[in-house]
Amino acid sequence: MTSFFFMIGGGFLLTNCLYLIIAYCFLFYMLHKRNQEVNTFSINTSKSKESMRRRERRLFIMCSIIVSVQMTILLFFAVKVAKIFELSVDEFYLLYNLLR
């Protein structure tokens, strides 16, 4: 019964991970498209391009961290369901809270 609930939780985490990846890809696409439009109207393009690249880089790092944490938790759930190693419920939640 516990494995079934972990599978349900893993399914929600998988859905959440896929949503985050798609949403961030769309966000990057829209930002890149908007930045290209701004560059056509900008007088001082070198400073504005560098500023936009820095912002995009910071956003990419933040998104990567969020998605990697979600994927780590998903893998942790998958390992629990696959019973690669046995953990008690208390040990599982201790490690789960550590990951979060």
PDB file of C-alpha atoms in Angstrom:
ATOM      1  CA  MET A   1       0.000   0.000   0.000  1.00  0.00           C
ATOM      2  CA  THR A   2       2.845   2.387   0.830  1.00  0.00           C
ATOM      3  CA  SER A   3       4.466   1.755  -2.552  1.00  0.00           C
ATOM      4  CA  PHE A   4       1.194   2.673  -4.254  1.00  0.00           C
ATOM      5  CA  PHE A   5       1.079   6.031  -2.490  1.00  0.00           C
ATOM      6  CA  PHE A   6       4.726   6.653  -3.346  1.00  0.00           C
ATOM      7  CA  MET A   7       3.919   5.900  -6.994  1.00  0.00           C
ATOM      8  CA  ILE A   8       1.101   8.445  -6.885  1.00  0.00           C
ATOM      9  CA  GLY A   9       3.455  11.011  -5.316  1.00  0.00           C
ATOM     10  CA  GLY A  10       6.092  10.210  -7.921  1.00  0.00           C
ATOM     11  CA  GLY A  11       3.515  10.701 -10.679  1.00  0.00           C
ATOM     12  CA  PHE A  12       2.662  14.159  -9.344  1.00  0.00           C
ATOM     13  CA  LEU A  13       6.367  15.004  -9.086  1.00  0.00           C
ATOM     14  CA  LEU A  14       6.946  13.833 -12.656  1.00  0.00           C
ATOM     15  CA  THR A  15       4.064  15.972 -13.877  1.00  0.00           C
ATOM     16  CA  ASN A  16       5.424  18.934 -11.931  1.00  0.00           C
ATOM     17  CA  CYS A  17       8.933  18.445 -13.366  1.00  0.00           C
ATOM     18  CA  LEU A  18       7.617  18.265 -16.917  1.00  0.00           C
ATOM     19  CA  TYR A  19       5.504  21.369 -16.352  1.00  0.00           C
ATOM     20  CA  LEU A  20       8.492  23.289 -14.949  1.00  0.00           C
ATOM     21  CA  ILE A  21      10.713  22.321 -17.869  1.00  0.00           C
ATOM     22  CA  ILE A  22       8.091  23.340 -20.438  1.00  0.00           C
ATOM     23  CA  ALA A  23       7.236  26.567 -18.606  1.00  0.00           C
ATOM     24  CA  TYR A  24      10.881  27.614 -18.294  1.00  0.00           C
ATOM     25  CA  CYS A  25      11.593  26.808 -21.953  1.00  0.00           C
ATOM     26  CA  PHE A  26       8.621  28.949 -22.939  1.00  0.00           C
ATOM     27  CA  LEU A  27       9.820  31.711 -20.604  1.00  0.00           C
ATOM     28  CA  PHE A  28      13.308  31.652 -22.142  1.00  0.00           C
ATOM     29  CA  TYR A  29      11.820  31.746 -25.623  1.00  0.00           C
ATOM     30  CA  MET A  30       9.616  34.742 -24.797  1.00  0.00           C
ATOM     31  CA  LEU A  31      12.479  36.597 -23.093  1.00  0.00           C
ATOM     32  CA  HIS A  32      14.782  35.976 -26.032  1.00  0.00           C
ATOM     33  CA  LYS A  33      12.109  37.146 -28.457  1.00  0.00           C
ATOM     34  CA  ARG A  34      11.430  40.281 -26.404  1.00  0.00           C
ATOM     35  CA  ASN A  35      15.137  41.038 -26.060  1.00  0.00           C
ATOM     36  CA  GLN A  36      15.577  40.799 -29.817  1.00  0.00           C
ATOM     37  CA  GLU A  37      12.806  43.370 -30.268  1.00  0.00           C
ATOM     38  CA  VAL A  38      14.406  45.679 -27.688  1.00  0.00           C
ATOM     39  CA  ASN A  39      17.756  45.443 -29.475  1.00  0.00           C
ATOM     40  CA  THR A  40      16.274  46.852 -32.672  1.00  0.00           C
ATOM     41  CA  PHE A  41      15.136  50.013 -30.871  1.00  0.00           C
ATOM     42  CA  SER A  42      18.085  50.385 -28.523  1.00  0.00           C
ATOM     43  CA  ILE A  43      20.737  53.019 -29.208  1.00  0.00           C
ATOM     44  CA  ASN A  44      23.417  51.601 -26.949  1.00  0.00           C
ATOM     45  CA  THR A  45      23.145  47.915 -27.866  1.00  0.00           C
ATOM     46  CA  SER A  46      26.342  46.579 -26.328  1.00  0.00           C
ATOM     47  CA  LYS A  47      25.388  47.540 -22.750  1.00  0.00           C
ATOM     48  CA  SER A  48      21.793  46.447 -23.127  1.00  0.00           C
ATOM     49  CA  LYS A  49      22.794  43.109 -24.674  1.00  0.00           C
ATOM     50  CA  GLU A  50      25.256  42.419 -21.884  1.00  0.00           C
ATOM     51  CA  SER A  51      22.660  43.335 -19.272  1.00  0.00           C
ATOM     52  CA  MET A  52      20.086  41.042 -20.899  1.00  0.00           C
ATOM     53  CA  ARG A  53      22.574  38.184 -21.135  1.00  0.00           C
ATOM     54  CA  ARG A  54      23.383  38.547 -17.443  1.00  0.00           C
ATOM     55  CA  ARG A  55      19.700  38.464 -16.508  1.00  0.00           C
ATOM     56  CA  GLU A  56      19.065  35.466 -18.747  1.00  0.00           C
ATOM     57  CA  ARG A  57      22.064  33.657 -17.252  1.00  0.00           C
ATOM     58  CA  ARG A  58      20.845  34.276 -13.684  1.00  0.00           C
ATOM     59  CA  LEU A  59      17.351  33.133 -14.621  1.00  0.00           C
ATOM     60  CA  PHE A  60      18.764  30.009 -16.269  1.00  0.00           C
ATOM     61  CA  ILE A  61      20.784  29.152 -13.160  1.00  0.00           C
ATOM     62  CA  MET A  62      17.754  29.636 -10.908  1.00  0.00           C
ATOM     63  CA  CYS A  63      15.564  27.491 -13.181  1.00  0.00           C
ATOM     64  CA  SER A  64      18.211  24.790 -13.386  1.00  0.00           C
ATOM     65  CA  ILE A  65      18.483  24.603  -9.609  1.00  0.00           C
ATOM     66  CA  ILE A  66      14.711  24.369  -9.163  1.00  0.00           C
ATOM     67  CA  VAL A  67      14.319  21.647 -11.790  1.00  0.00           C
ATOM     68  CA  SER A  68      17.329  19.690 -10.525  1.00  0.00           C
ATOM     69  CA  VAL A  69      15.939  19.649  -6.975  1.00  0.00           C
ATOM     70  CA  GLN A  70      12.582  18.457  -8.284  1.00  0.00           C
ATOM     71  CA  MET A  71      14.284  15.752 -10.370  1.00  0.00           C
ATOM     72  CA  THR A  72      16.359  14.637  -7.351  1.00  0.00           C
ATOM     73  CA  ILE A  73      13.220  14.261  -5.258  1.00  0.00           C
ATOM     74  CA  LEU A  74      11.554  12.378  -8.120  1.00  0.00           C
ATOM     75  CA  LEU A  75      14.529  10.003  -8.347  1.00  0.00           C
ATOM     76  CA  PHE A  76      14.403   9.540  -4.594  1.00  0.00           C
ATOM     77  CA  PHE A  77      10.742   8.542  -4.854  1.00  0.00           C
ATOM     78  CA  ALA A  78      11.554   6.182  -7.746  1.00  0.00           C
ATOM     79  CA  VAL A  79      14.309   4.519  -5.716  1.00  0.00           C
ATOM     80  CA  LYS A  80      11.885   4.090  -2.817  1.00  0.00           C
ATOM     81  CA  VAL A  81       9.224   2.518  -5.049  1.00  0.00           C
ATOM     82  CA  ALA A  82      11.769   0.277  -6.815  1.00  0.00           C
ATOM     83  CA  LYS A  83      12.933  -0.876  -3.380  1.00  0.00           C
ATOM     84  CA  ILE A  84      16.603  -0.601  -4.312  1.00  0.00           C
ATOM     85  CA  PHE A  85      17.295   0.047  -0.657  1.00  0.00           C
ATOM     86  CA  GLU A  86      14.907  -0.296   2.236  1.00  0.00           C
ATOM     87  CA  LEU A  87      14.128   2.678   4.433  1.00  0.00           C
ATOM     88  CA  SER A  88      11.681   3.012   7.236  1.00  0.00           C
ATOM     89  CA  VAL A  89       9.069   5.731   6.871  1.00  0.00           C
ATOM     90  CA  ASP A  90      10.894   7.888   9.428  1.00  0.00           C
ATOM     91  CA  GLU A  91      14.207   7.522   7.584  1.00  0.00           C
ATOM     92  CA  PHE A  92      12.533   8.298   4.271  1.00  0.00           C
ATOM     93  CA  TYR A  93      10.948  11.510   5.531  1.00  0.00           C
ATOM     94  CA  LEU A  94      14.200  12.541   7.201  1.00  0.00           C
ATOM     95  CA  LEU A  95      16.013  12.287   3.853  1.00  0.00           C
ATOM     96  CA  TYR A  96      13.057  13.793   1.965  1.00  0.00           C
ATOM     97  CA  ASN A  97      13.008  16.859   4.213  1.00  0.00           C
ATOM     98  CA  LEU A  98      16.766  17.125   3.838  1.00  0.00           C
ATOM     99  CA  LEU A  99      16.347  17.281   0.041  1.00  0.00           C
ATOM    100  CA  ARG A 100      13.653  19.919   0.229  1.00  0.00           C
TER     101      ARG A 100
END
